[in-house]
Coordinates of C-alpha atoms and ligand atoms in Angstrom, one line a residue:
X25 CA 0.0 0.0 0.0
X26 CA 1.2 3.4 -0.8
X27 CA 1.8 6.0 1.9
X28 CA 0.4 9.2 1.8
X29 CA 3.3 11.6 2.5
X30 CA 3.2 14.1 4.9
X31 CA 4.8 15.4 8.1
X32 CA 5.0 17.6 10.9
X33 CA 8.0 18.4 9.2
X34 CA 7.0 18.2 5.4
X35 CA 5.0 21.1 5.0
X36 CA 4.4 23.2 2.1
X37 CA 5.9 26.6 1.9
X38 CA 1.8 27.7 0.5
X39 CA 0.4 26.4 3.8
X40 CA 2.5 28.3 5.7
X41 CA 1.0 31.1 7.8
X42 CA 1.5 34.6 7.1
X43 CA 3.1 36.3 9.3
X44 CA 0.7 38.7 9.6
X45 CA -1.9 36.3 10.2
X46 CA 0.4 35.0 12.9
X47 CA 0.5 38.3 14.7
X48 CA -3.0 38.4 14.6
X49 CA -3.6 35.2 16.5
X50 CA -1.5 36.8 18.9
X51 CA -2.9 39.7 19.3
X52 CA -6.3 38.6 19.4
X53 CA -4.9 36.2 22.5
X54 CA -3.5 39.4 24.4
X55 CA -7.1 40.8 24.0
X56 CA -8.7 37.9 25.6
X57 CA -6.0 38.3 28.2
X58 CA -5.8 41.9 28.8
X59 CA -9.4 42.3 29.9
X60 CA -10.1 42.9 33.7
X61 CA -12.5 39.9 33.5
X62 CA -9.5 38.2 32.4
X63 CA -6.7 39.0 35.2
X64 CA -7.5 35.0 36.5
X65 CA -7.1 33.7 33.3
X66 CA -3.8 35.8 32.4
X67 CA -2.5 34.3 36.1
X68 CA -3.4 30.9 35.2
X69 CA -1.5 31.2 31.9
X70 CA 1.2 32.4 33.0
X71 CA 2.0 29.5 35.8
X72 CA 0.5 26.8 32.2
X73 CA 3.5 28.4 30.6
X74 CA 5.7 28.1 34.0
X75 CA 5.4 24.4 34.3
X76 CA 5.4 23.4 30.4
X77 CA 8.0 25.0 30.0
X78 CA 10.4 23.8 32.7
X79 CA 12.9 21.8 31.5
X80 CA 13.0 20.1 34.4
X81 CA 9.3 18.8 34.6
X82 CA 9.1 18.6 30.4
X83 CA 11.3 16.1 31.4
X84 CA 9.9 14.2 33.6
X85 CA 6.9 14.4 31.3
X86 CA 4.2 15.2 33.8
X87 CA 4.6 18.8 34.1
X88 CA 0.8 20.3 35.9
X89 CA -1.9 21.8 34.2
X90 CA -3.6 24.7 35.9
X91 CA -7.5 23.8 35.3
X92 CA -10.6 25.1 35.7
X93 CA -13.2 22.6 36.9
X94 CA -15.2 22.1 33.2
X95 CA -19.4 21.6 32.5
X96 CA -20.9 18.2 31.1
X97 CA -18.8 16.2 33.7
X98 CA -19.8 13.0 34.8
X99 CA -19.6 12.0 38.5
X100 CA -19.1 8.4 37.4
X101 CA -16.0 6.4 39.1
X102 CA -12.8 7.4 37.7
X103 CA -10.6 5.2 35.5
X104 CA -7.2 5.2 37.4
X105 CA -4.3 7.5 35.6
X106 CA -2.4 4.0 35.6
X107 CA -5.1 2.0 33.4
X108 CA -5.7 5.2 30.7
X109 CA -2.3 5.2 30.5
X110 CA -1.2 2.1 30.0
X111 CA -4.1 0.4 28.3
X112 CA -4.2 2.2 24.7
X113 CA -4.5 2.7 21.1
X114 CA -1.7 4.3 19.1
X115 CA -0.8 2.2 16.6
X116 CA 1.8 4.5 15.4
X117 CA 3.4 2.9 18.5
X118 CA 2.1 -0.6 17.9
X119 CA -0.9 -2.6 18.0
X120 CA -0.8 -3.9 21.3
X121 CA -2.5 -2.1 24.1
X122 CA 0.7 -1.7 26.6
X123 CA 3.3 -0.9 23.1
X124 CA 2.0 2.7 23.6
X125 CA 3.3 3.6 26.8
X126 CA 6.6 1.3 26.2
X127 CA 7.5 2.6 22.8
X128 CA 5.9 6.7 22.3
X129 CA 8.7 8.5 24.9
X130 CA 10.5 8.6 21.5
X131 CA 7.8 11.7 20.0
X132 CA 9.2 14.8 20.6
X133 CA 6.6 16.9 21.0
X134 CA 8.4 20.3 21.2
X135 CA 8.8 22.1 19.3
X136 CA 4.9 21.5 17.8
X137 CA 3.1 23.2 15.4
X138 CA -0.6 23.1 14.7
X139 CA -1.8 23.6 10.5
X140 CA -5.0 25.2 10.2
X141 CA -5.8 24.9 6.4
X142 CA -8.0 24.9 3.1
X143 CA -11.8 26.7 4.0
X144 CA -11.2 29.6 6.0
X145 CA -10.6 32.7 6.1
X146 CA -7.2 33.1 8.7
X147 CA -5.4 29.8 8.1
X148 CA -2.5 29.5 10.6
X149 CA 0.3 28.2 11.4
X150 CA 0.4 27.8 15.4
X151 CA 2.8 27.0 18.0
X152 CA 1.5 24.5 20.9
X153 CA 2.6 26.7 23.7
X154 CA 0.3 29.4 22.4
X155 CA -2.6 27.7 21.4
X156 CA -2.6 26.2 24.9
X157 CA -2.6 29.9 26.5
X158 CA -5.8 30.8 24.0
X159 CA -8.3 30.2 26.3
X160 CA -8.5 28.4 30.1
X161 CA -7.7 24.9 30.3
X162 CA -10.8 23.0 31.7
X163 CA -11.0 19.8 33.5
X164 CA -13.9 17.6 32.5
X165 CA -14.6 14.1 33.4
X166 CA -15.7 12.5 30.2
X167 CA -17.0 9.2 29.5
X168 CA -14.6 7.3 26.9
X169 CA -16.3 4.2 24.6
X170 CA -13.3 2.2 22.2
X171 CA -15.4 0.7 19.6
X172 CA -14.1 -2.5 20.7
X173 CA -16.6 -2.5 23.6
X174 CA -14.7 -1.1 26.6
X175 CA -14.8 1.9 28.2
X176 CA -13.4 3.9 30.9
X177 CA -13.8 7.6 32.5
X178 CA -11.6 10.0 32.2
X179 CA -10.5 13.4 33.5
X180 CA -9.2 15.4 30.3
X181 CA -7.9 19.0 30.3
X182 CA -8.5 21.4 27.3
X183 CA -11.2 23.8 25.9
X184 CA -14.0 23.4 23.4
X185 CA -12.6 22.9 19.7
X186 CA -14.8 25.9 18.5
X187 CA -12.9 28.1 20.4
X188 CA -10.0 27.9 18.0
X189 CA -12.7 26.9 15.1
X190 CA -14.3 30.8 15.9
X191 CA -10.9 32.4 15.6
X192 CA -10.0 30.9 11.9
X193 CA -13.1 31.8 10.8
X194 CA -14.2 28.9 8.6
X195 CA -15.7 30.1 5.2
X196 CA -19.3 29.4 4.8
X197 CA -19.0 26.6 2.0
X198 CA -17.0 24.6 5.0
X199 CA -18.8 21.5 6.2
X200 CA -16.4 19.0 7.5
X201 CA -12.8 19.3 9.6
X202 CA -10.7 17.0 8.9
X203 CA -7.9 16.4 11.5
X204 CA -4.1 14.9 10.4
X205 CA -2.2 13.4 13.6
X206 CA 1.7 13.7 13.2
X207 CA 3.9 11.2 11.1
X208 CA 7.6 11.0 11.8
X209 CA 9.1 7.6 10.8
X210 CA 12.1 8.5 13.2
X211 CA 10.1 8.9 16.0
X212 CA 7.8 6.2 15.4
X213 CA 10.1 2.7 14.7
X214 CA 7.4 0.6 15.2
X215 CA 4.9 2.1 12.8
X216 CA 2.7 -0.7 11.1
X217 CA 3.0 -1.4 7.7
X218 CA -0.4 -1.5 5.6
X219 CA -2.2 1.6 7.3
X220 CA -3.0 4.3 5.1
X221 CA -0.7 6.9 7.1
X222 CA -0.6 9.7 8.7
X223 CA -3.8 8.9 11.0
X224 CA -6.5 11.0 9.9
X225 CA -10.1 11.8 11.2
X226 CA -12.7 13.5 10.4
X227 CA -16.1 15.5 11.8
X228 CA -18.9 17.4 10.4
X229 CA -19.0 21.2 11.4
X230 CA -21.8 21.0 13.7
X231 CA -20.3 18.5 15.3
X232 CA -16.5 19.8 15.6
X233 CA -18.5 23.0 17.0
X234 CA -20.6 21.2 19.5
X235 CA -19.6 22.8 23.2
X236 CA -18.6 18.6 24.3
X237 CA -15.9 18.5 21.6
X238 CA -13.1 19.3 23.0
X239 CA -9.3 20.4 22.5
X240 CA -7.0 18.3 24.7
X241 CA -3.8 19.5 26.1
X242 CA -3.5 17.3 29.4
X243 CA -5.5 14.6 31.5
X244 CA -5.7 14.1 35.6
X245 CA -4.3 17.4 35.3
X246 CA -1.2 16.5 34.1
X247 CA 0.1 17.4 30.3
X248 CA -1.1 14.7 28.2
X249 CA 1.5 11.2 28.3
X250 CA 2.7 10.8 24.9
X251 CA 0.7 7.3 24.7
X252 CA -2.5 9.4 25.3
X253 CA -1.4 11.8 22.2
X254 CA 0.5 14.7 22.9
X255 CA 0.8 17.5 23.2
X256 CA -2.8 18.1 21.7
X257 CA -5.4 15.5 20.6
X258 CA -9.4 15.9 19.9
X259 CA -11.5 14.3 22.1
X260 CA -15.5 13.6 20.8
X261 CA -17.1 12.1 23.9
X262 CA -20.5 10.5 22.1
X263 CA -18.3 8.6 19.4
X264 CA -16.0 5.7 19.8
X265 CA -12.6 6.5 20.9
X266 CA -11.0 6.1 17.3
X267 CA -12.7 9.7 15.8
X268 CA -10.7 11.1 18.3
X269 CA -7.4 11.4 16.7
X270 CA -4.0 11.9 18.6
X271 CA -1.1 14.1 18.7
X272 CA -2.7 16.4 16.0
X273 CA -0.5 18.8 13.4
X274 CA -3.2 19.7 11.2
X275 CA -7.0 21.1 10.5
X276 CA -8.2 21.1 7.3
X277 CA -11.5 22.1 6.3
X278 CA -13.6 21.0 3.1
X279 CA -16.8 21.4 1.6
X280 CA -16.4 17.3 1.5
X281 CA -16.4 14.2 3.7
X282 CA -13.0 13.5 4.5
X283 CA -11.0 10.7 3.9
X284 CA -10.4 8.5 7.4
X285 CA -8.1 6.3 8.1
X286 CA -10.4 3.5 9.5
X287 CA -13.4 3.8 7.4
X288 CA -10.3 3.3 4.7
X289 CA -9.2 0.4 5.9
X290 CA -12.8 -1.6 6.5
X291 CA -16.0 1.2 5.8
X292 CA -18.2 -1.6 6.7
X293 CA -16.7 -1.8 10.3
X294 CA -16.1 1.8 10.5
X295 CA -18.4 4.6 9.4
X296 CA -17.6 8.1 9.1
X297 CA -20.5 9.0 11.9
X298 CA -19.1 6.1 14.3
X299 CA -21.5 7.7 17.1
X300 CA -21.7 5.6 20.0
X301 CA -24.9 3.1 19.3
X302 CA -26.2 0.5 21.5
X303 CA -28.5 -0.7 18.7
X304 CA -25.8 -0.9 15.9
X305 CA -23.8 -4.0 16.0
X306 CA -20.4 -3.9 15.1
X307 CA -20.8 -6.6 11.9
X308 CA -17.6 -8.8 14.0
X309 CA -19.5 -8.1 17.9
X310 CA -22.2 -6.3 20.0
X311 CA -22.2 -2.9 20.8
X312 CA -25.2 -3.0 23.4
X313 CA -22.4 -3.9 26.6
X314 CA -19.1 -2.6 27.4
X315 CA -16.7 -3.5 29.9
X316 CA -16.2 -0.2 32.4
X317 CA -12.3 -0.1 33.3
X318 CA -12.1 2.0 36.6
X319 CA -11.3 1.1 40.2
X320 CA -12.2 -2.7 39.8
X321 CA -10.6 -5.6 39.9
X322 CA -12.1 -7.0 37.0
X323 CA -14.2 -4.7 34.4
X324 CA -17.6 -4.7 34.9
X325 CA -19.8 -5.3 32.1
X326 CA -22.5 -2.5 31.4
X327 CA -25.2 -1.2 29.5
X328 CA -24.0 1.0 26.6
X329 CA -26.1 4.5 26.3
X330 CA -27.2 6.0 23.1
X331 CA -24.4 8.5 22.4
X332 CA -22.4 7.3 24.9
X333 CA -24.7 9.3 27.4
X334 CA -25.2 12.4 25.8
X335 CA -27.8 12.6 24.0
X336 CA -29.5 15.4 26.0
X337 CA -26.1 17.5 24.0
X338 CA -25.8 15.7 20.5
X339 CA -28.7 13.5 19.5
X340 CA -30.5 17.3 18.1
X341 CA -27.5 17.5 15.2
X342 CA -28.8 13.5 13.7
X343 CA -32.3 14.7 14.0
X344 CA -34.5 12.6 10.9
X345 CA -30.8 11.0 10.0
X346 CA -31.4 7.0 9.5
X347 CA -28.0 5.7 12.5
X348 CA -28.2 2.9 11.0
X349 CA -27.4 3.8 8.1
X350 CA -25.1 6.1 9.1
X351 CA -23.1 4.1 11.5
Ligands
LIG430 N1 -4.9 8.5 17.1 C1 -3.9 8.2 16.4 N2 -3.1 9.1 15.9 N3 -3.5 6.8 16.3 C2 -4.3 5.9 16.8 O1 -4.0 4.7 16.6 N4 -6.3 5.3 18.0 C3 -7.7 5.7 18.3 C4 -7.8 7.1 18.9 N5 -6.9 8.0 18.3 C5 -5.5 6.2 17.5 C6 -5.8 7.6 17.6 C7 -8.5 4.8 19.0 S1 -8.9 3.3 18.2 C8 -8.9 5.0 20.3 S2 -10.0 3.9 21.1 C9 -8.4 6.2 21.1 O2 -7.5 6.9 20.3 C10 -7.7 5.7 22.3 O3 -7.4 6.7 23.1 P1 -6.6 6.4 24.5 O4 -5.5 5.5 24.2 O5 -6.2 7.7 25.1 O6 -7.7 5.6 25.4

């Protein structure tokens, strides 16, 4: 199979942001800051910036996240830090569920740029440290479904993805985002042959705007572990865990669908919606259960809820849509 090629470090001199634009993005951050209102937020930023930057606790790779407690989160028993961290899927990293954590202290993930390209009207090119300073970093408990029928909770730090979706300005023929997670060959010896790389995801505007969507720097109030996907990641709480794509470097918005990397590999397995659905079978298993990973010794086995528990938020944007047709 042919690679698609593209990296973090392979980008073309077109896409590249204006300085201008650069400034802007900037400027429009000191704005937010400078207001009385914001005085909190400007003292919170300034101790993010403290910590991240640290050599010391970059590190140790666990440097703090100042947060702000976040809405929509669920009291529900917390997954321990130990389990989300060491029970994962990057298969940039291998296949296995513990390769992550073994094998992903070799991305580097500063420095770290963020693309934001095609349909709008301020694409930019963004540095991680700044985007991180845009707007208060939230903590909000979130349930988390894999498509392979476990689950776990799970405190994640960030802010809603139309925060930065508002600032670029998407023109109005925009529909979809698509998001491009990073590809370095170096960094990532045990990438698997036969995926369509770099890992790519997609959502419709509506739902990249939704309030739950959210821009993830950190969890448990820590910056994110590389295995997790940092230094940012997406995280789409009512769809299974694999639309919610890892150590991102670029945005991309189209009037089209986008292409994804698992509705690539198998559509039939792996639709472009992929919202969480108790009544649509996966063709290979069930989706009506899942097995809760938190404080137990063994998983429990559960229900499954329509969108993952959030339909009061989500289920308005599929209104007359047939789910099971668009799985
Ligand atoms: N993003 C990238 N770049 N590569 C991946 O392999 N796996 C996805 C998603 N994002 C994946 C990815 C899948 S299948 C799931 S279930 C979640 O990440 C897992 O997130 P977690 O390891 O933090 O639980």
């Amino acid at each position: 199979m042919l690679l698609r090629k593209s990296s973090s470090a392979d980008v073309p001199s077109s896409e590249i942001t204006p300085q201008h634009a650069y400034e802007r993005f900037r400027l429009d951050r000191r704005s937010f800051l400078g207001g009385a209102a914001a005085l909190g937020a400007a003292a919170i930023a300034g101790s993010r910036l403290k910590s991240i930057l640290d050599p010391e606790t970059e590190a140790h790779a666990a440097a703090e996240l100042q947060t702000v407690p976040g809405k929509y989160t669920t009291s529900e028993t917390q997954t321990p830090f130990n389990k989300a961290t060491n029970y994962n899927n990057f298969y940039e990293f291998g296949v296995e569920k513990d390769q992550p954590a073994k094998n992903a202290h070799t991305l580097q993930t500063r420095p770290w740029t963020i693309q934001v390209t095609g349909m709008v009207k301020k694409p930019l090119t963004i540095d991680i440290d700044t985007l991180l300073k845009y707007r208060p970093i939230e903590n909000r408990v979130y349930r988390h479904r894999c498509v392979e029928a476990w689950s776990m909770v799970i405190p994640w730090d960030g802010y809603s993805l139309s925060e930065l979706i508002n600032f670029c300005q998407p023109l109005p023929g925009a529909k979809y985002v698509q998001f491009l997670s990073d590809l370095n060959r170096k960094q990532m010896p045990e990438l698997p042959s036969g995926f369509d790389w770099p890992y790519s995801e997609g959502l419709r505007m509506d739902e990249a705007m939704n309030p739950l969507t959210l821009l993830t720097f950190g969890c448990y109030g820590q910056v994110l572990p590389n295995q997790n996907g940092a230094p940012v990641r997406v995280i789409v709480p009512w769809k299974y865990g694999f639309k919610s794509g890892k150590s991102i470097v670029k945005l991309h918005f189209t009037n089209k669908e986008p292409h994804t990397l698992w509705n690539d590999m198998a559509p039939n397995e792996y639709g472009f919606y992929s919202n969480v659905n108790p009544h649509v079978d996966h063709p290979r298993w069930s989706q009506a259960h899942e097995r809760r990973i938190d404080t137990s010794f063994i998983p429990r086995t559960i229900p499954t809820q329509m969108f993952n528990g959030y339909s009061g938020q989500v289920a308005s944007m599929y209104a007359g849509m047939d789910l099971k047709k668009n799985y």
